[in-house]
Amino acid sequence: MKPKVFIAKPIPQEVEEFIAKHCDYKIWREVEPIPEDILLKEIADVEGLMTPKGIITEDLLSHAPHLKVVSNIAVGYDGFDIEAMKKRNVIGTHTPYVLDEAVADLVFGLILSTSRRIVEFDRYVKDGEWNFNLDSQEYFGKDVHHAKLGIIGLGRIGEKIVRRAKLGFEMDVLYYNRSRKRDLEEKYDVQYRNMNDLLKESDFVVLMLPLTEATYHTMGKEQFASMKRDAIFINCSRGQVVDEAALIEALENNEIRAAGLDVFEIEPVQKDNPLLKMKNVVTLPHIGSCTENTRFDMAMKAAENLVAAVTGQVPPNVVKELQ
Ligand code: GLV
Ligand code: GLV
């Protein structure tokens, strides 16, 4: 008998076929997220759950007494209740590596669209307002090439950002990380700074930390106040790593120049969020990994992790807290 699993979102056919070879599965095929009550019913007798959200609570686990593995179709696993999973011997996997390049591309999308004011000008042009004086200082953007880029959190994605920054844009790159990455310092000529010096020196500050208890609200009032008035803040990691009220205040008081955000403290972002009214803020709906190839690769990787775990092998990408 094949092990039973549940897949909580639609996935590419090829990935589904791979799972079908090894598992007896059911799948949620709707585009809308699966309602909680249906999910809790579907997991009652399964050994594996593949899910896009990875919100794994004690309550959810109590509805799935046979569960061995949660395969998260994402790299971030801040939704896992690690202690509850440990207690019940449920392992958790995620999808590192396959989305690094796509997220790094998007970071540069936000760097360029904020500094060169691409979204703002696009609106003027489409609204028929191409009649302003572009020799006027107020419309000038900010150079990306040869500027100083500060990365907070130099992990896998951070390294891809460094390559683009150094090789493509000839930027100076600073980084702050809990542990020094001397190999990368040497390989790419990037320089370590403590957090405060990085904030003070950088023209672009890119936040790339996972969300944990330790990183919650890493960027707050004090940190934004340390940034250059002309600096741009980019976040493609998790909204809650930033005290969003402090970010809003810094932008309102012109303490920083602009912000490019793919993530928010509350998602979907609330309609009355002041960030949505600011011309110098570019907002995206958490699309870091959202390309055809990357989403396919993430689904396949999640499937491989799922199948390995329910067929008695060690999955390649068990999250480190549950290894
Ligand atoms: C996306 O945010 C992910 O964690 O994969
Ligand atoms: C995220 O996966 C990172 O390591 O930056």
CSV table of C-alpha atoms and ligand atoms in Angstrom, one decimal:
chain,number,residue,atom,x,y,z
A,1,MET,CA,0.0,0.0,0.0
A,2,LYS,CA,1.3,3.4,-0.9
A,3,PRO,CA,1.5,6.1,1.8
A,4,LYS,CA,-1.3,8.6,1.9
A,5,VAL,CA,-0.5,12.3,1.4
A,6,PHE,CA,-2.5,15.5,0.9
A,7,ILE,CA,-1.5,18.3,-1.4
A,8,ALA,CA,-3.0,21.6,-0.3
A,9,LYS,CA,-2.7,23.5,-3.6
A,10,PRO,CA,-2.8,22.9,-7.3
A,11,ILE,CA,0.6,21.8,-8.7
A,12,PRO,CA,2.0,21.2,-12.2
A,13,GLN,CA,0.9,17.9,-13.8
A,14,GLU,CA,4.4,16.5,-14.0
A,15,VAL,CA,4.9,17.1,-10.3
A,16,GLU,CA,1.6,15.4,-9.6
A,17,GLU,CA,2.6,12.4,-11.7
A,18,PHE,CA,5.8,12.0,-9.8
A,19,ILE,CA,3.8,12.0,-6.5
A,20,ALA,CA,1.3,9.6,-7.9
A,21,LYS,CA,4.0,7.0,-8.6
A,22,HIS,CA,4.9,6.9,-5.0
A,23,CYS,CA,1.8,8.0,-3.0
A,24,ASP,CA,-1.9,7.6,-2.6
A,25,TYR,CA,-2.8,11.3,-2.8
A,26,LYS,CA,-5.6,13.8,-2.7
A,27,ILE,CA,-5.2,17.3,-3.9
A,28,TRP,CA,-6.9,20.7,-3.5
A,29,ARG,CA,-7.4,21.9,-7.1
A,30,GLU,CA,-9.0,25.3,-6.5
A,31,VAL,CA,-7.1,28.5,-7.0
A,32,GLU,CA,-8.6,29.9,-3.7
A,33,PRO,CA,-6.7,28.8,-0.6
A,34,ILE,CA,-8.1,25.7,1.0
A,35,PRO,CA,-10.5,26.5,3.8
A,36,GLU,CA,-9.2,25.4,7.2
A,37,ASP,CA,-12.1,23.0,8.1
A,38,ILE,CA,-11.5,21.1,4.8
A,39,LEU,CA,-7.8,20.9,5.4
A,40,LEU,CA,-8.2,19.6,8.9
A,41,LYS,CA,-10.5,16.8,7.5
A,42,GLU,CA,-8.2,15.9,4.7
A,43,ILE,CA,-5.2,15.4,6.9
A,44,ALA,CA,-6.9,13.1,9.4
A,45,ASP,CA,-5.3,10.0,7.9
A,46,VAL,CA,-2.3,11.2,5.9
A,47,GLU,CA,1.4,10.7,6.5
A,48,GLY,CA,2.5,13.6,4.4
A,49,LEU,CA,1.2,17.2,3.8
A,50,MET,CA,2.5,19.4,1.0
A,51,THR,CA,1.4,23.0,1.6
A,52,PRO,CA,2.1,26.5,0.2
A,53,LYS,CA,1.7,28.3,3.5
A,54,GLY,CA,3.3,26.1,6.0
A,55,ILE,CA,1.2,27.4,8.9
A,56,ILE,CA,1.7,24.4,11.2
A,57,THR,CA,0.2,24.8,14.6
A,58,GLU,CA,-0.3,22.4,17.6
A,59,ASP,CA,-4.0,22.4,16.7
A,60,LEU,CA,-3.4,21.4,13.1
A,61,LEU,CA,-1.0,18.6,14.2
A,62,SER,CA,-3.6,17.3,16.7
A,63,HIS,CA,-5.9,16.7,13.6
A,64,ALA,CA,-3.2,14.6,11.9
A,65,PRO,CA,-2.1,11.8,14.2
A,66,HIS,CA,-0.3,9.9,11.4
A,67,LEU,CA,1.6,12.9,10.0
A,68,LYS,CA,5.3,12.3,9.4
A,69,VAL,CA,6.2,15.3,7.2
A,70,VAL,CA,5.1,18.8,6.3
A,71,SER,CA,6.6,19.7,2.9
A,72,ASN,CA,6.5,23.5,2.6
A,73,ILE,CA,6.4,24.8,-0.9
A,74,ALA,CA,8.5,27.9,0.1
A,75,VAL,CA,11.9,28.6,1.5
A,76,GLY,CA,10.6,30.5,4.5
A,77,TYR,CA,9.2,28.4,7.3
A,78,ASP,CA,8.3,31.0,9.9
A,79,GLY,CA,4.8,29.4,9.9
A,80,PHE,CA,6.1,26.2,11.5
A,81,ASP,CA,5.6,25.7,15.2
A,82,ILE,CA,8.9,24.0,15.6
A,83,GLU,CA,8.4,22.9,19.2
A,84,ALA,CA,5.0,21.3,18.4
A,85,MET,CA,6.5,19.5,15.4
A,86,LYS,CA,9.4,18.2,17.5
A,87,LYS,CA,7.0,17.0,20.2
A,88,ARG,CA,5.1,14.9,17.6
A,89,ASN,CA,8.1,13.8,15.6
A,90,VAL,CA,6.9,15.5,12.5
A,91,ILE,CA,9.7,16.7,10.2
A,92,GLY,CA,9.4,19.8,8.1
A,93,THR,CA,11.0,20.5,4.7
A,94,HIS,CA,11.3,23.6,2.6
A,95,THR,CA,12.6,24.6,-0.9
A,96,PRO,CA,16.0,26.4,-0.7
A,97,TYR,CA,18.3,27.1,-3.7
A,98,VAL,CA,15.7,26.9,-6.5
A,99,LEU,CA,14.3,30.4,-5.8
A,100,ASP,CA,17.5,32.2,-5.0
A,101,GLU,CA,18.1,33.6,-8.5
A,102,ALA,CA,14.5,34.7,-9.0
A,103,VAL,CA,14.4,36.6,-5.7
A,104,ALA,CA,17.7,38.2,-6.4
A,105,ASP,CA,16.4,39.4,-9.8
A,106,LEU,CA,13.3,40.9,-8.0
A,107,VAL,CA,15.5,42.7,-5.5
A,108,PHE,CA,17.2,44.4,-8.5
A,109,GLY,CA,13.8,45.1,-10.0
A,110,LEU,CA,12.9,47.0,-6.8
A,111,ILE,CA,16.3,48.7,-6.6
A,112,LEU,CA,15.9,50.0,-10.2
A,113,SER,CA,12.2,50.8,-10.0
A,114,THR,CA,12.7,52.9,-6.8
A,115,SER,CA,16.0,54.6,-7.7
A,116,ARG,CA,15.0,55.4,-11.3
A,117,ARG,CA,11.4,56.0,-10.3
A,118,ILE,CA,10.1,53.7,-13.0
A,119,VAL,CA,6.7,53.0,-11.6
A,120,GLU,CA,6.1,56.7,-10.8
A,121,PHE,CA,7.1,57.8,-14.3
A,122,ASP,CA,5.1,55.0,-16.0
A,123,ARG,CA,2.0,56.5,-14.3
A,124,TYR,CA,2.8,60.0,-15.6
A,125,VAL,CA,3.3,58.8,-19.1
A,126,LYS,CA,0.1,56.7,-19.2
A,127,ASP,CA,-1.9,59.5,-17.6
A,128,GLY,CA,-0.8,61.8,-20.5
A,129,GLU,CA,1.3,64.0,-18.1
A,130,TRP,CA,4.5,63.9,-20.1
A,131,ASN,CA,4.8,67.7,-20.0
A,132,PHE,CA,7.1,68.3,-17.0
A,133,ASN,CA,10.6,69.7,-17.1
A,134,LEU,CA,12.9,66.8,-16.9
A,135,ASP,CA,15.8,69.2,-16.3
A,136,SER,CA,14.3,70.0,-13.0
A,137,GLN,CA,16.1,68.4,-10.1
A,138,GLU,CA,12.9,67.2,-8.5
A,139,TYR,CA,12.5,64.6,-11.2
A,140,PHE,CA,16.0,63.2,-11.0
A,141,GLY,CA,16.6,59.7,-9.9
A,142,LYS,CA,19.5,58.1,-8.1
A,143,ASP,CA,22.4,56.1,-9.6
A,144,VAL,CA,22.5,52.4,-9.0
A,145,HIS,CA,25.9,51.6,-10.7
A,146,HIS,CA,28.9,52.2,-8.4
A,147,ALA,CA,26.6,53.0,-5.5
A,148,LYS,CA,27.1,51.3,-2.1
A,149,LEU,CA,24.8,48.4,-1.4
A,150,GLY,CA,24.3,47.1,2.1
A,151,ILE,CA,22.9,43.6,2.6
A,152,ILE,CA,21.5,42.6,6.0
A,153,GLY,CA,21.5,38.8,6.0
A,154,LEU,CA,24.0,37.2,3.7
A,155,GLY,CA,22.6,33.8,3.0
A,156,ARG,CA,22.0,32.0,-0.2
A,157,ILE,CA,19.9,34.7,-1.8
A,158,GLY,CA,22.2,37.4,-0.4
A,159,GLU,CA,25.1,35.8,-2.3
A,160,LYS,CA,23.1,36.0,-5.6
A,161,ILE,CA,22.4,39.7,-4.9
A,162,VAL,CA,26.1,40.2,-4.3
A,163,ARG,CA,27.0,38.7,-7.7
A,164,ARG,CA,24.6,40.9,-9.5
A,165,ALA,CA,25.7,44.0,-7.6
A,166,LYS,CA,29.4,43.4,-8.1
A,167,LEU,CA,29.6,42.0,-11.6
A,168,GLY,CA,26.6,43.8,-13.2
A,169,PHE,CA,26.5,47.1,-11.5
A,170,GLU,CA,30.0,47.5,-10.2
A,171,MET,CA,28.7,48.4,-6.8
A,172,ASP,CA,30.5,48.5,-3.5
A,173,VAL,CA,28.9,45.8,-1.3
A,174,LEU,CA,28.7,45.8,2.5
A,175,TYR,CA,27.0,43.1,4.5
A,176,TYR,CA,26.0,42.4,8.0
A,177,ASN,CA,25.4,38.8,9.1
A,178,ARG,CA,25.3,37.0,12.4
A,179,SER,CA,28.3,35.0,11.4
A,180,ARG,CA,31.1,36.4,9.2
A,181,LYS,CA,31.3,34.9,5.7
A,182,ARG,CA,35.0,35.2,5.0
A,183,ASP,CA,34.8,33.0,1.9
A,184,LEU,CA,32.4,35.4,0.3
A,185,GLU,CA,34.4,38.4,1.5
A,186,GLU,CA,37.3,37.0,-0.4
A,187,LYS,CA,35.4,35.7,-3.4
A,188,TYR,CA,33.5,38.9,-4.2
A,189,ASP,CA,35.4,41.5,-2.3
A,190,VAL,CA,32.4,42.4,-0.1
A,191,GLN,CA,33.0,44.0,3.3
A,192,TYR,CA,31.6,43.1,6.7
A,193,ARG,CA,30.1,45.9,8.8
A,194,ASN,CA,28.2,45.9,12.0
A,195,MET,CA,24.6,46.8,11.5
A,196,ASN,CA,24.8,50.4,12.5
A,197,ASP,CA,27.8,51.2,10.2
A,198,LEU,CA,26.1,49.4,7.3
A,199,LEU,CA,23.0,51.5,7.8
A,200,LYS,CA,25.1,54.7,8.0
A,201,GLU,CA,27.1,54.0,4.9
A,202,SER,CA,24.8,52.3,2.4
A,203,ASP,CA,23.0,54.0,-0.5
A,204,PHE,CA,20.7,50.9,-0.8
A,205,VAL,CA,19.8,48.8,2.2
A,206,VAL,CA,18.5,45.3,1.3
A,207,LEU,CA,17.0,43.3,4.0
A,208,MET,CA,17.3,39.5,3.5
A,209,LEU,CA,16.7,37.9,6.9
A,210,PRO,CA,14.4,35.0,7.6
A,211,LEU,CA,11.7,35.8,10.2
A,212,THR,CA,12.5,34.3,13.6
A,213,GLU,CA,12.0,35.5,17.2
A,214,ALA,CA,15.4,37.0,17.0
A,215,THR,CA,14.9,38.9,13.7
A,216,TYR,CA,11.4,40.3,14.4
A,217,HIS,CA,11.4,44.1,13.9
A,218,THR,CA,15.1,44.1,13.2
A,219,MET,CA,14.5,47.4,11.3
A,220,GLY,CA,12.9,49.9,13.6
A,221,LYS,CA,12.8,53.7,14.3
A,222,GLU,CA,16.5,53.8,15.4
A,223,GLN,CA,17.7,51.8,12.4
A,224,PHE,CA,15.8,53.9,9.8
A,225,ALA,CA,17.1,57.0,11.6
A,226,SER,CA,20.7,55.7,11.0
A,227,MET,CA,20.2,55.4,7.3
A,228,LYS,CA,21.3,58.2,4.9
A,229,ARG,CA,18.5,60.6,4.0
A,230,ASP,CA,19.1,59.7,0.4
A,231,ALA,CA,19.1,56.0,0.9
A,232,ILE,CA,16.6,53.5,-0.4
A,233,PHE,CA,15.3,50.5,1.6
A,234,ILE,CA,14.4,47.2,0.0
A,235,ASN,CA,12.6,44.3,1.6
A,236,CYS,CA,12.0,40.9,-0.2
A,237,SER,CA,12.2,38.7,2.9
A,238,ARG,CA,9.4,38.9,5.4
A,239,GLY,CA,7.3,41.9,6.4
A,240,GLN,CA,7.6,41.3,10.2
A,241,VAL,CA,11.3,41.7,10.1
A,242,VAL,CA,10.5,45.4,9.8
A,243,ASP,CA,8.6,47.6,12.2
A,244,GLU,CA,6.3,48.9,9.5
A,245,ALA,CA,5.0,51.8,11.5
A,246,ALA,CA,8.6,53.0,11.9
A,247,LEU,CA,9.2,52.6,8.2
A,248,ILE,CA,6.1,54.7,7.4
A,249,GLU,CA,7.3,57.4,9.8
A,250,ALA,CA,10.8,57.5,8.3
A,251,LEU,CA,9.3,57.9,4.8
A,252,GLU,CA,6.8,60.5,6.0
A,253,ASN,CA,9.6,62.5,7.7
A,254,ASN,CA,11.9,62.1,4.7
A,255,GLU,CA,14.4,60.3,6.8
A,256,ILE,CA,15.0,58.0,3.8
A,257,ARG,CA,14.4,58.5,0.1
A,258,ALA,CA,12.3,55.6,-1.0
A,259,ALA,CA,11.4,52.0,-0.4
A,260,GLY,CA,10.8,48.9,-2.5
A,261,LEU,CA,8.6,46.3,-0.7
A,262,ASP,CA,7.6,42.8,-1.8
A,263,VAL,CA,6.4,41.9,1.7
A,264,PHE,CA,4.3,43.6,4.5
A,265,GLU,CA,3.6,43.0,8.2
A,266,ILE,CA,0.1,42.0,7.2
A,267,GLU,CA,-0.6,40.3,3.9
A,268,PRO,CA,-2.5,41.0,1.8
A,269,VAL,CA,-1.6,44.5,2.6
A,270,GLN,CA,-4.4,46.5,4.2
A,271,LYS,CA,-6.2,49.0,1.9
A,272,ASP,CA,-5.6,51.9,4.2
A,273,ASN,CA,-1.9,51.3,4.7
A,274,PRO,CA,-0.2,54.7,4.1
A,275,LEU,CA,2.6,53.0,2.1
A,276,LEU,CA,0.1,52.5,-0.7
A,277,LYS,CA,-0.3,56.3,-1.1
A,278,MET,CA,3.4,57.1,-1.3
A,279,LYS,CA,4.9,57.9,-4.8
A,280,ASN,CA,8.4,56.9,-3.6
A,281,VAL,CA,7.3,53.5,-2.5
A,282,VAL,CA,7.0,50.5,-4.9
A,283,THR,CA,4.7,47.8,-3.6
A,284,LEU,CA,4.5,44.2,-4.8
A,285,PRO,CA,2.3,41.4,-3.6
A,286,HIS,CA,5.0,39.0,-2.4
A,287,ILE,CA,6.1,37.7,-5.8
A,288,GLY,CA,9.8,37.0,-5.1
A,289,SER,CA,9.7,33.4,-6.4
A,290,CYS,CA,6.8,34.0,-8.8
A,291,THR,CA,8.1,32.9,-12.2
A,292,GLU,CA,7.1,29.9,-14.3
A,293,ASN,CA,10.4,28.0,-13.9
A,294,THR,CA,10.9,28.8,-10.3
A,295,ARG,CA,7.5,27.9,-9.2
A,296,PHE,CA,7.8,24.6,-11.1
A,297,ASP,CA,11.1,23.9,-9.5
A,298,MET,CA,9.8,24.7,-6.0
A,299,ALA,CA,6.8,22.3,-6.5
A,300,MET,CA,9.1,19.6,-7.7
A,301,LYS,CA,11.5,20.0,-4.8
A,302,ALA,CA,8.7,20.0,-2.3
A,303,ALA,CA,7.4,16.8,-4.0
A,304,GLU,CA,10.8,15.2,-3.7
A,305,ASN,CA,11.0,16.1,0.0
A,306,LEU,CA,7.5,14.8,0.6
A,307,VAL,CA,8.0,11.4,-1.2
A,308,ALA,CA,11.4,10.8,0.4
A,309,ALA,CA,9.9,11.3,3.9
A,310,VAL,CA,6.9,9.1,3.5
A,311,THR,CA,9.0,6.3,1.8
A,312,GLY,CA,11.5,6.0,4.6
A,313,GLN,CA,14.3,8.1,3.2
A,314,VAL,CA,15.8,11.3,4.6
A,315,PRO,CA,14.5,14.2,2.6
A,316,PRO,CA,17.1,16.5,1.1
A,317,ASN,CA,15.8,19.7,2.6
A,318,VAL,CA,14.8,19.1,6.2
A,319,VAL,CA,14.8,22.5,8.0
A,320,LYS,CA,17.7,22.8,10.3
A,321,GLU,CA,15.7,23.1,13.5
A,322,LEU,CA,14.1,19.7,12.8
A,323,GLN,CA,17.1,17.7,11.6
B,1,GLV,C1,8.5,32.9,-0.2
B,1,GLV,O1,8.3,34.0,0.5
B,1,GLV,C2,9.1,31.8,0.3
B,1,GLV,O2,9.4,31.7,1.5
B,1,GLV,O3,9.4,30.9,-0.5
B,2,GLV,C1,17.3,32.4,2.1
B,2,GLV,O1,16.9,31.3,1.8
B,2,GLV,C2,18.6,32.8,2.3
B,2,GLV,O2,19.5,32.0,2.7
B,2,GLV,O3,18.9,34.0,2.0
